[in-house]
Coordinates of C-alpha atoms in Angstrom, one line a residue:
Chain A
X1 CA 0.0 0.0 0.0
X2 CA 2.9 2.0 0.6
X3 CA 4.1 2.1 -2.9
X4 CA 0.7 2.7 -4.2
X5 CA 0.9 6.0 -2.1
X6 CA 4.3 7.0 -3.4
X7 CA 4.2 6.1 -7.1
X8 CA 1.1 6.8 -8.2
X9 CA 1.0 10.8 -8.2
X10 CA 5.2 11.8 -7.9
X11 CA 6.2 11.4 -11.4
X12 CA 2.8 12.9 -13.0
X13 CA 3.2 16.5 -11.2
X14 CA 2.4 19.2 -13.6
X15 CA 5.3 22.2 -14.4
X16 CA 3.8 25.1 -12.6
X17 CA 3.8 28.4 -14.0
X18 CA 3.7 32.1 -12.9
X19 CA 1.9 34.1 -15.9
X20 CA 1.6 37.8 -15.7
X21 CA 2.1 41.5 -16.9
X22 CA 4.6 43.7 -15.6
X23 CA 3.7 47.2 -15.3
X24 CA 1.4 49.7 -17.5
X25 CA 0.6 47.1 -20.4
X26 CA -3.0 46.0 -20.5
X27 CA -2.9 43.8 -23.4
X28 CA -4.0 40.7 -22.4
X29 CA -5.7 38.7 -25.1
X30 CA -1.9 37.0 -25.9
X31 CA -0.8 35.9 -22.1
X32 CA -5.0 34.6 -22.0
X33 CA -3.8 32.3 -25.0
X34 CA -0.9 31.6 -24.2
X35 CA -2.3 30.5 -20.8
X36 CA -4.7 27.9 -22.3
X37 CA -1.7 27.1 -24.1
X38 CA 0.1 25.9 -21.2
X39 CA -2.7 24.4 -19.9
X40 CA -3.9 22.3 -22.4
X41 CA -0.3 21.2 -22.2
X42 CA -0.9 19.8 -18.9
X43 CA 0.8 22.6 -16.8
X44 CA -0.5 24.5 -14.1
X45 CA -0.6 27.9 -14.5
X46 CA -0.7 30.4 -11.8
X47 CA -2.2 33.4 -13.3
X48 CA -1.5 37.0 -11.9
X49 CA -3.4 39.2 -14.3
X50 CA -2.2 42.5 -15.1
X51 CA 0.2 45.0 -13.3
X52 CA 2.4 43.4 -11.0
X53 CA 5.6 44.8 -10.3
X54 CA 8.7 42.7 -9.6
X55 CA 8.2 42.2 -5.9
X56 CA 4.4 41.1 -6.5
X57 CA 5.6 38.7 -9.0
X58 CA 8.6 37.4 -7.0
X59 CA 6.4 36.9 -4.0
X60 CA 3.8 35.2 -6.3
X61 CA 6.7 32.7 -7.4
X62 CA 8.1 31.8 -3.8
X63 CA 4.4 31.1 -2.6
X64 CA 3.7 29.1 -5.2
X65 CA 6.9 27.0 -5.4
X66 CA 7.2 28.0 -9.3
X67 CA 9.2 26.3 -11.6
X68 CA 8.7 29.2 -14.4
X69 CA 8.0 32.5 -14.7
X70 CA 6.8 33.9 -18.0
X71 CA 5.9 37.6 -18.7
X72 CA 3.7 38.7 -21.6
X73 CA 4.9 42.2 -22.9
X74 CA 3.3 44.6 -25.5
X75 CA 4.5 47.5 -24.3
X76 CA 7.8 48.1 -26.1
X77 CA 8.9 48.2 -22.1
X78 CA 11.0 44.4 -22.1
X79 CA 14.3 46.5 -22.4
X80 CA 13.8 47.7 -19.0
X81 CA 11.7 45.4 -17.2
X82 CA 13.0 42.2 -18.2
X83 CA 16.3 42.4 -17.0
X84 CA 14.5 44.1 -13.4
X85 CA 12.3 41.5 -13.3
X86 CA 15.9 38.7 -13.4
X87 CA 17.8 41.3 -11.0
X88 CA 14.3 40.9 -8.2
X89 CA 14.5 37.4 -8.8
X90 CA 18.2 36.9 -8.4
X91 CA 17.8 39.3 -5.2
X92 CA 15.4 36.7 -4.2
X93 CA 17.1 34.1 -4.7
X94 CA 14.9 32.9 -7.2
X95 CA 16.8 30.3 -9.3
X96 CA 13.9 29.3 -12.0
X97 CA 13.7 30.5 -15.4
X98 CA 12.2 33.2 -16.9
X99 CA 10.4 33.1 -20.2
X100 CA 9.4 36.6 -22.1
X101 CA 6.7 36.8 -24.7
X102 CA 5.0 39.3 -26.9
X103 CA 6.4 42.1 -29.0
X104 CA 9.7 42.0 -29.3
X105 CA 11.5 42.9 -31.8
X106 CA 14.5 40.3 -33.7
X107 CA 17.3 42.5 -32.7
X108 CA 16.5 42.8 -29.0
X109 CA 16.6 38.6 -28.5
X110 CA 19.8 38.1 -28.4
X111 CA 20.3 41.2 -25.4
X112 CA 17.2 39.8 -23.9
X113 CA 19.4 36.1 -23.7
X114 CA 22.2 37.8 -22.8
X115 CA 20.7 39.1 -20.2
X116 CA 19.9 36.0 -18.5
X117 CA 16.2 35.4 -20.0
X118 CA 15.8 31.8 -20.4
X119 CA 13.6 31.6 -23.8
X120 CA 12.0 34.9 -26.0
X121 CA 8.9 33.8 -28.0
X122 CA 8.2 36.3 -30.9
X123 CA 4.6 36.9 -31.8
X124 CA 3.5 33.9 -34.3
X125 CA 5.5 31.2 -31.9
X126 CA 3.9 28.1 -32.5
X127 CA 1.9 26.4 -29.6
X128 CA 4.4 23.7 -29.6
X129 CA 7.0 25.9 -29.9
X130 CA 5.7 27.8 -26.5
X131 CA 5.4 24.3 -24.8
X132 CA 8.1 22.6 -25.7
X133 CA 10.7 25.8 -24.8
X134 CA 8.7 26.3 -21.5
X135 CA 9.6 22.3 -21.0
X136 CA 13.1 22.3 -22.1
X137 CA 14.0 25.5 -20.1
X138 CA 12.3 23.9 -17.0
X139 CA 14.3 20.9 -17.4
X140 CA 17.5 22.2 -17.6
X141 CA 17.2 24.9 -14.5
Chain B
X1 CA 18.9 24.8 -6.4
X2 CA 19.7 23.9 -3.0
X3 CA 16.0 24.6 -1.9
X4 CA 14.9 21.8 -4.9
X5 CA 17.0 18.9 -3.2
X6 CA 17.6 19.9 0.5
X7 CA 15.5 17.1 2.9
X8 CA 12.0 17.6 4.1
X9 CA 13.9 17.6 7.3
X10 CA 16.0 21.0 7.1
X11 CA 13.0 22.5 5.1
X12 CA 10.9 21.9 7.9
X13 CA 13.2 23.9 10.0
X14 CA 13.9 26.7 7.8
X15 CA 10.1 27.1 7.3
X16 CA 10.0 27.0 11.0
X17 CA 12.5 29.9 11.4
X18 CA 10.3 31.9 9.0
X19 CA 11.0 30.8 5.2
X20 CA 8.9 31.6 3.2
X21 CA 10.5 29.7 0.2
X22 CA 10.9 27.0 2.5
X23 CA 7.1 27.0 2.8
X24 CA 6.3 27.2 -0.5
X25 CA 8.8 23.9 -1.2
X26 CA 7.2 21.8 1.5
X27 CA 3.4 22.5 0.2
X28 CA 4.8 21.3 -3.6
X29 CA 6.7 18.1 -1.4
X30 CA 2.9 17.9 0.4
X31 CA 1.0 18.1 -2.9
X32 CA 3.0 15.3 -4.7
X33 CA 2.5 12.9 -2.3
X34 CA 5.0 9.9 -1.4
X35 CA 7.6 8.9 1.2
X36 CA 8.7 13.0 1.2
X37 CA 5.1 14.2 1.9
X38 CA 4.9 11.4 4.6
X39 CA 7.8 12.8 6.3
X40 CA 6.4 16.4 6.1
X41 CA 3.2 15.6 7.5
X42 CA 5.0 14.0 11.1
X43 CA 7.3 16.8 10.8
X44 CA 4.8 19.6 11.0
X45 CA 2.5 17.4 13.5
X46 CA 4.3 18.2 15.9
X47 CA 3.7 22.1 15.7
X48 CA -0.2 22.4 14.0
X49 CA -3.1 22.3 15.9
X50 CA -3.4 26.4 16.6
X51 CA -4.3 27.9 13.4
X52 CA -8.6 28.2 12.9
X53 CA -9.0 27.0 9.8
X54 CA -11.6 28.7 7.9
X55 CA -13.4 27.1 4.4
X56 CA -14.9 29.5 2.2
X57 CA -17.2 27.8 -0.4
X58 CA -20.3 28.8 -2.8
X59 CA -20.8 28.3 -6.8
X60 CA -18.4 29.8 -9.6
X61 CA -18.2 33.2 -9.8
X62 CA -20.0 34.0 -6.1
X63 CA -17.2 36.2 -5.2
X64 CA -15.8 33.8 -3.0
X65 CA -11.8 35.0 -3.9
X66 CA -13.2 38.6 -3.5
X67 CA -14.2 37.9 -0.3
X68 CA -11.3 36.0 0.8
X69 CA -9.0 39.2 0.0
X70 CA -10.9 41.3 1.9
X71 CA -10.9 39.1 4.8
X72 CA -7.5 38.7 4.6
X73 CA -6.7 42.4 4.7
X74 CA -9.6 42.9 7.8
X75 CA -7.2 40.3 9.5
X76 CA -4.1 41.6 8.9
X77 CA -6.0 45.0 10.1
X78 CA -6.2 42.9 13.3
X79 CA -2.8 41.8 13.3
X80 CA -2.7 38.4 12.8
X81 CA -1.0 37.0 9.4
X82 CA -3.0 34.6 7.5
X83 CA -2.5 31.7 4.8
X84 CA -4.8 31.0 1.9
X85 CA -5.3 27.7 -0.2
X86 CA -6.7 28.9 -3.0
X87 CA -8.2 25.5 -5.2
X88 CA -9.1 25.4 -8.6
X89 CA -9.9 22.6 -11.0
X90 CA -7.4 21.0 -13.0
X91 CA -8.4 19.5 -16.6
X92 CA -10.2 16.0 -16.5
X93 CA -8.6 15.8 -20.3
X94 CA -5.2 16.8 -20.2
X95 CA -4.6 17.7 -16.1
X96 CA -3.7 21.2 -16.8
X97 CA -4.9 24.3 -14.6
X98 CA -5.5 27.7 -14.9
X99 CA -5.0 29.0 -11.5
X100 CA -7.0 32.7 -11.3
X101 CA -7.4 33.1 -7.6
X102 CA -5.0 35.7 -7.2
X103 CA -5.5 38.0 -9.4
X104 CA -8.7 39.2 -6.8
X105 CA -6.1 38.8 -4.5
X106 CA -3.8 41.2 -5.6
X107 CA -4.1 43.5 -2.7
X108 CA -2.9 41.3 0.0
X109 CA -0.4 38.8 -1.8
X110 CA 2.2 40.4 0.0
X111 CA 1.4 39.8 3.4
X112 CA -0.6 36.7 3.7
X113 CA 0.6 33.3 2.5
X114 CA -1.4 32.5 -0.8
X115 CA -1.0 29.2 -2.4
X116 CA -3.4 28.4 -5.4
X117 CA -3.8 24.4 -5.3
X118 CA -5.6 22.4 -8.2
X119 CA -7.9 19.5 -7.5
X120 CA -5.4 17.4 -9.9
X121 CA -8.6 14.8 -10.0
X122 CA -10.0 14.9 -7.1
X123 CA -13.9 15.7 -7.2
X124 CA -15.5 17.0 -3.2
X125 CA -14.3 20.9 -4.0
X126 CA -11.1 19.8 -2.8
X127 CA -7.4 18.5 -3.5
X128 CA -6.4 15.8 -1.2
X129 CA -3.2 17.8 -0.5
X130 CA -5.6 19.9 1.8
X131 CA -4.9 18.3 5.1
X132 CA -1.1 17.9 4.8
X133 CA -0.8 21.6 3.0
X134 CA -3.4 23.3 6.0
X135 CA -0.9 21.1 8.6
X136 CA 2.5 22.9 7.1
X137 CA 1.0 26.7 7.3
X138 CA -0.7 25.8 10.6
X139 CA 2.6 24.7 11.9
X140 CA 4.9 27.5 10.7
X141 CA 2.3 29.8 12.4
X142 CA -0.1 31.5 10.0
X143 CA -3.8 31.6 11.2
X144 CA -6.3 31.3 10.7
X145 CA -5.8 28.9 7.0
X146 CA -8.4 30.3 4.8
X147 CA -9.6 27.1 2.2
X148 CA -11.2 28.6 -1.1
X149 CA -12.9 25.9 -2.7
X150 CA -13.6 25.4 -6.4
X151 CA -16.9 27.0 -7.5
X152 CA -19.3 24.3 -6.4
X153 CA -22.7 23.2 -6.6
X154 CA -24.6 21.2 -4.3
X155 CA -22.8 18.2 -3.1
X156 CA -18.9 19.1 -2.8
X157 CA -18.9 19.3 0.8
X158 CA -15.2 18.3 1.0
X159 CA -14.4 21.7 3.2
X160 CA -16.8 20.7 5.9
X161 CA -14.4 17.8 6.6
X162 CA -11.2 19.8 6.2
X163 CA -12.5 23.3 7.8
X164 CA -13.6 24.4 11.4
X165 CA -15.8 26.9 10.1
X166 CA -17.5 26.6 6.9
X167 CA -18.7 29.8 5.2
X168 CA -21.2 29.4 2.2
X169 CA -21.3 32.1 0.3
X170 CA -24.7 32.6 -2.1
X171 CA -25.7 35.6 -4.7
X172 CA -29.0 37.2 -5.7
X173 CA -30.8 34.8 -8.2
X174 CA -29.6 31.6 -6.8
X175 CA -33.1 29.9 -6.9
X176 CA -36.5 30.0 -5.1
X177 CA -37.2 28.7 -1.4
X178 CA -36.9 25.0 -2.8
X179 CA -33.3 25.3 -3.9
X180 CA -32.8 26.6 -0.6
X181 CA -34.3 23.4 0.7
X182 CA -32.6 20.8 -1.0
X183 CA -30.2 18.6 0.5
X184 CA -26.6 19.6 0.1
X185 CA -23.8 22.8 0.4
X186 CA -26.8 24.7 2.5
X187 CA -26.9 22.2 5.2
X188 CA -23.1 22.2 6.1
X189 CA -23.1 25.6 6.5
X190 CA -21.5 27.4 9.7
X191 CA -22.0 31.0 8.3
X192 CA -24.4 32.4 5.2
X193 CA -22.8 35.4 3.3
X194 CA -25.2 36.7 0.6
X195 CA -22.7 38.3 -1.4
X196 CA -23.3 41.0 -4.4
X197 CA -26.2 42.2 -1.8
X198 CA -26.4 45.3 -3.9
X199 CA -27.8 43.6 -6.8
X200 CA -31.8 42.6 -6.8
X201 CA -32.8 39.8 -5.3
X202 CA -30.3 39.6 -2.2
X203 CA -33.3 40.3 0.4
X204 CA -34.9 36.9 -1.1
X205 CA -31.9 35.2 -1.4
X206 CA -31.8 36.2 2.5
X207 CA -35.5 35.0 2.9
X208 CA -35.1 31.9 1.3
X209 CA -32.1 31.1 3.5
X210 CA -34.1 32.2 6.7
X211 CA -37.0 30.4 5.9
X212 CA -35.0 27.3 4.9
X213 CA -33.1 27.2 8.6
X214 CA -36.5 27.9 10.4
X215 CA -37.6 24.2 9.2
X216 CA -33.8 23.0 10.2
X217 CA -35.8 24.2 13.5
X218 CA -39.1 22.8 13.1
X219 CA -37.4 19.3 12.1
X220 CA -34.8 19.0 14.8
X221 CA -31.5 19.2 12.3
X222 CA -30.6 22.7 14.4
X223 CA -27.9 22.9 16.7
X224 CA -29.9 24.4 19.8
X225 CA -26.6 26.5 20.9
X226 CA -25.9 28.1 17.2
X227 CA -27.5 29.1 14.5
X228 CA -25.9 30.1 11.2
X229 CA -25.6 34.0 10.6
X230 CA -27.0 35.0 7.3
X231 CA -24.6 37.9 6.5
X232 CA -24.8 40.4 3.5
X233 CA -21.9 41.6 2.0
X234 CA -20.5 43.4 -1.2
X235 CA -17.1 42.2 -1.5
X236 CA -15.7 44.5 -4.2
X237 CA -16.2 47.5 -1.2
X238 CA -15.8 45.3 1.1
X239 CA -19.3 46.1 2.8
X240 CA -20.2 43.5 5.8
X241 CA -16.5 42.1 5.8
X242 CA -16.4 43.5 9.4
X243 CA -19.2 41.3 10.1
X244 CA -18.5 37.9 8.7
X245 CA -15.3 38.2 10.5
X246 CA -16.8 38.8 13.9
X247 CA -19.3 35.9 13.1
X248 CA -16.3 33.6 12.0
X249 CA -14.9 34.7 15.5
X250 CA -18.3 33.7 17.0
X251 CA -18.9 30.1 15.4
X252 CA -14.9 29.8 16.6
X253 CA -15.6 30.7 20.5
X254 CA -19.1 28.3 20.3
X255 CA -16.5 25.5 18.8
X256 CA -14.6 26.2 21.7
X257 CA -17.0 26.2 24.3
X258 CA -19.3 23.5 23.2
X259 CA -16.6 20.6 22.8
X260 CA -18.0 21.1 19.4
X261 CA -14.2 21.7 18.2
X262 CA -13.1 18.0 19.5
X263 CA -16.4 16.6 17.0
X264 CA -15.3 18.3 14.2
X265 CA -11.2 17.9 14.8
X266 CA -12.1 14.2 15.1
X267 CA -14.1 14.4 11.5
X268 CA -11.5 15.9 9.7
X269 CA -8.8 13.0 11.3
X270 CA -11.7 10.5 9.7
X271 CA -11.7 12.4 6.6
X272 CA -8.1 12.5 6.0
X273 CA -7.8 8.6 6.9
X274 CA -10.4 7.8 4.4
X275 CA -8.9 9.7 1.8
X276 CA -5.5 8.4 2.4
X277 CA -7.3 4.6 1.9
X278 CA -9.0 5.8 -0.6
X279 CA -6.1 6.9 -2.6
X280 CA -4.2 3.4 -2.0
X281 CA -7.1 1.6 -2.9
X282 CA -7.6 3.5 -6.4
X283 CA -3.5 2.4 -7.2
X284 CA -4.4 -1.3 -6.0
X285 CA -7.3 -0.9 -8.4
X286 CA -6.1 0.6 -11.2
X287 CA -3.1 -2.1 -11.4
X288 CA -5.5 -4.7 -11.1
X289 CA -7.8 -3.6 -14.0
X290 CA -4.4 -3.1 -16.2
X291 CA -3.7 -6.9 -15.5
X292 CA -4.4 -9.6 -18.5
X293 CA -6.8 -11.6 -16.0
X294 CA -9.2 -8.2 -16.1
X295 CA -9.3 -8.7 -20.1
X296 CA -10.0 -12.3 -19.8
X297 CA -12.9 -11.4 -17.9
X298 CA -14.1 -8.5 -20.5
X299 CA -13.5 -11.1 -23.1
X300 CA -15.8 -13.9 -21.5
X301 CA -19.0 -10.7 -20.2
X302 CA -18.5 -9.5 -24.2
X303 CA -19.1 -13.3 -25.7
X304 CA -22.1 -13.4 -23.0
X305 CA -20.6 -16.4 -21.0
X306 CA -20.3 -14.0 -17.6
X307 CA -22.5 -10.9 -16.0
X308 CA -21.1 -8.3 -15.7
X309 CA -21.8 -8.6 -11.8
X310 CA -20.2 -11.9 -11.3
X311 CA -16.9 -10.8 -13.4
X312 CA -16.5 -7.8 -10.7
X313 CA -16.8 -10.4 -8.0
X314 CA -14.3 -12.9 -9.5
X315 CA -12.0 -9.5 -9.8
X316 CA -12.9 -8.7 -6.1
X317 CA -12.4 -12.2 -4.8
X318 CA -8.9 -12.1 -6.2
X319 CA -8.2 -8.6 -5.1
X320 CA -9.1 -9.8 -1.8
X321 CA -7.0 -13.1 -1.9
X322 CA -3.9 -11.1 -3.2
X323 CA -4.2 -8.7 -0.1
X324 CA -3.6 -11.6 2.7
X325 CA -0.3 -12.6 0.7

C-alpha cells in the first residue's frame, strides 16, 4: 500500500507556472492564450493578471513554489523590465527560469538572452514551440 | 537549487524559522505525495493544531476570492497574518490548470501566504493535498488557514471535513425557497454570506435562506446552541466584511465552548484517513484492472458467457485473496 501512495502521483506533477504582466501594459488577449496554451499542455498555471511589479511577482513565485516564470509584454517596455524582473528574482534568490513573450523585436533577442532570459517567443510562436521551450527551459534549470 | 533537493527535514526547519520559500517547497513536497510528503506531514505534526482553519465555499463566480482578499486584509487589520489555499480545477482531459485566484487577490499577496492548489482529479471541491498543506502553514504559524474551494454546486462538501468553520457564500438569483431546501452545500453551512447584496434579489436570497433554517428548526437538524448568521456583503467595497469576520470569531468561541471543536477535529482526522485509503485503494485498483486476467474477464462478459456482476466479484475475490499474501 505504501508504494501505491508513493508512485502513483510523484512522477505525474504538472510544471507550474507564474503568468503575468509587468507594469502599465493592458494587453491581455496573448498571455489569455498563451495561458490555455500551457494548460492544455498539462501545466498548471498560476495566473497573476495585469500590473504586478517585480516584488508582487517574486512573491507570487516563492508562494507558489514556481518552476517558471513567464511575462507577456506589448508595451515596447521588455528592455527595461526584463532584466528588473531577473535582477528581483536573483535578489530573491529565485533560481527558475524566466520566459518573455509578446512584442519583441529580432534585434533585441539576443540582449534579452544575454541578459539571462531563459527563452523569448516572438509573436507567431507556434503552440508547440511555447510548450516545448517552456519544457526544455524547465528541465534544464 | 539547493532549496529543490535539501530534505524535508531542514525544510521543515527553515520554514519554521520563518521561510517563506521553505514553505512554498514543503506544500509542492505535500502536494506530490509519497515517502517526502509522509515525512512532512509528522514533521509539521508536531507544531499544527493552533491555526482556525476557515473554508470559504459557494458556486463559480460567487465572489468567494473577492471575499477571501478582503478578509485577509480585515485580519491583517487585526494583526494576525494569514494563509490561503486557493483551489481550482485542473483538466479531467489533459490535467492542466488555470490558476486565477490571485489576481482578486492582488491587494494582499504580500502579506498573507497564498497558495493556489488544483484538484489534480479529485472531485469533493477539494485537492487531497488539503490536510497535509493546512498542517505545514498551521505549523509554521499563519492563522487562521483560509480554504477557497472550487466554484461548487450542491454536493462538494469536501471543506466541511477539512474546515472548522465553513462559510457558504450565495448571490441574488440563486433559486426559489426550494433550492434553498434541498439537500446539500446549504446544510453544512456554519455562516451564510449573501454576497453581491447590492444587486436585486439579495433580500430573497436572505429569505429563502431564513426560511430554509426555520424548518432545520421545526425538524430538529438545528444545533440548539448556534445558528448560522446570514450575512450580506458586497465584497468589491468590502461592505459587511467586518461582520462575517466577527461571526467567524463567534462560530470559533461556540467550537470552543461547546466541545463542538473535538467533534469536528475528530471528523476531519476521519476524513483524511479515508482519503488516504481511498487513494491506496484506487492504485491497488487501477493495477489490477491493467492486468491480463481483467481482459479475460471483458472477453468472456463480451461473448455473454459472464455478467457483468459476477466478473466484478471474481476481480474482487482475487483482489481480496492477493491482499492476505
Amino acid at each position: 500500500m505504501d508504494d501505491g501512495l508513493s508512485s502513483g502521483t510523484e512522477a505525474a506533477a504538472p510544471i507550474r507556472v507564474v503568468l503575468t504582466k509587468l507594469g502599465l501594459d493592458g494587453h491581455d488577449r496573448g498571455i489569455k492564450v498563451v495561458a490555455r496554451i500551457l494548460r492544455d499542455a498539462g501545466m498548471e498555471v498560476v495566473y497573476l493578471g495585469l500590473r504586478q511589479t517585480t516584488d508582487s511577482i517574486v512573491a507570487a513565485a516563492v508562494q507558489e513554489d514556481a518552476d517558471a516564470i513567464g511575462l507577456s509584454m506589448h508595451n515596447a517596455g521588455h528592455m527595461t523590465l526584463a532584466p528588473a524582473m531577473l535582477k528581483a528574482m536573483a535578489e530573491a534568490e529565485l533560481e527558475i527560469p524566466l520566459v518573455v513573450g509578446g512584442i519583441i523585436p529580432e534585434d533585441d533577442v539576443q540582449s534579452l538572452s544575454d541578459a539571462g532570459v531563459a527563452v523569448v517567443l516572438g509573436p507567431g510562436a507556434p503552440s508547440e514551440e511555447v510548450v516545448n521551450s517552456v519544457r526544455a527551459a524547465v528541465a534544464a534549470a | 537549487m539547493s532549496l529543490r533537493t535539501s530534505p524535508p527535514e531542514d525544510l521543515v526547519a527553515r520554514a519554521l524559522d520563518g521561510d517563506r520559500r521553505a514553505v512554498g517547497r514543503l506544500l509542492t513536497l505535500v502536494e506530490r505525495g509519497g515517502a517526502d510528503a509522509e515525512t512532512v506531514a509528522s514533521l509539521t505534526q508536531p507544531h499544527a493544531g493552533r491555526a482556525h482553519v476557515v473554508g470559504i465555499t459557494g458556486s463559480p463566480g460567487a465572489g468567494k476570492s473577492t471575499l477571501v482578499s478582503q478578509l485577509v486584509a480585515g485580519i491583517v487589520d487585526n494583526g494576525t497574518v494569514p494563509a490561503v489555499l486557493a483551489v481550482d480545477p485542473s483538466s479531467p482531459l489533459t490535467g492542466g490548470a488555470i490558476l486565477g485566484d490571485r489576481v482578486r487577490m492582488a491587494d494582499v499577496d504580500g502579506v498573507a501566504f497564498i497558495r493556489s492548489v488544483a484538484t489534480r482529479g479529485h472531485a469533493g471541491g477539494l485537492a487531497l493535498s488539503i490536510p497535509g498543506a493546512t498542517r505545514v502553514l498551521d505549523a509554521v504559524g499563519y492563522s487562521p488557514v483560509i480554504i477557497e474551494t472550487v466554484g461548487v454546486g450542491q454536493v462538494e462538501v469536501d471543506v466541511t471535513a477539512a474546515a472548522d468553520t465553513t462559510v457558504v457564500v450565495v448571490t441574488p438569483g440563486m433559486g426559489d425557497a426550494v433550492q434553498a431546501n434541498k439537500a446539500g452545500l446549504l446544510e453544512v453551512a456554519d455562516i451564510f454570506v449573501v454576497n453581491k447584496a447590492d444587486r436585486p434579489g439579495a433580500s430573497d436570497a436572505r429569505r429563502d435562506l431564513e426560511l430554509m433554517l426555520e424548518f432545520s428548526h421545526v425538524t430538529g437538524q438545528e444545533n440548539e446552541n448556534y445558528r448560522p448568521p446570514i450575512l450580506m456583503t458586497n465584497s468589491l467595497d468590502g461592505d459587511g466584511v467586518a461582520e462575517v469576520l466577527s461571526a467567524i470569531d463567534t462560530h470559533r468561541r461556540f467550537l470552543d465552548d461547546s466541545g463542538e471543536r473535538a467533534v469536528r477535529t475528530r471528523r476531519r482526522i476521519r476524513f483524511e484517513i479515508e482519503n488516504r485509503l481511498a487513494m491506496a485503494f484506487d492504485v491497488t485498483l487501477a493495477q489490477r484492472l491493467a492486468e491480463p486476467a481483467t481482459e479475460a474477464l471483458i472477453d468472456r462478459v463480451a461473448q455473454g458467457d459472464l455478467s457483468v456482476v459476477d466478473a466484478a466479484e471474481q476481480l474482487r475475490q482475487m483482489m481480496l485473496g492477493s491482499r492476505e499474501n
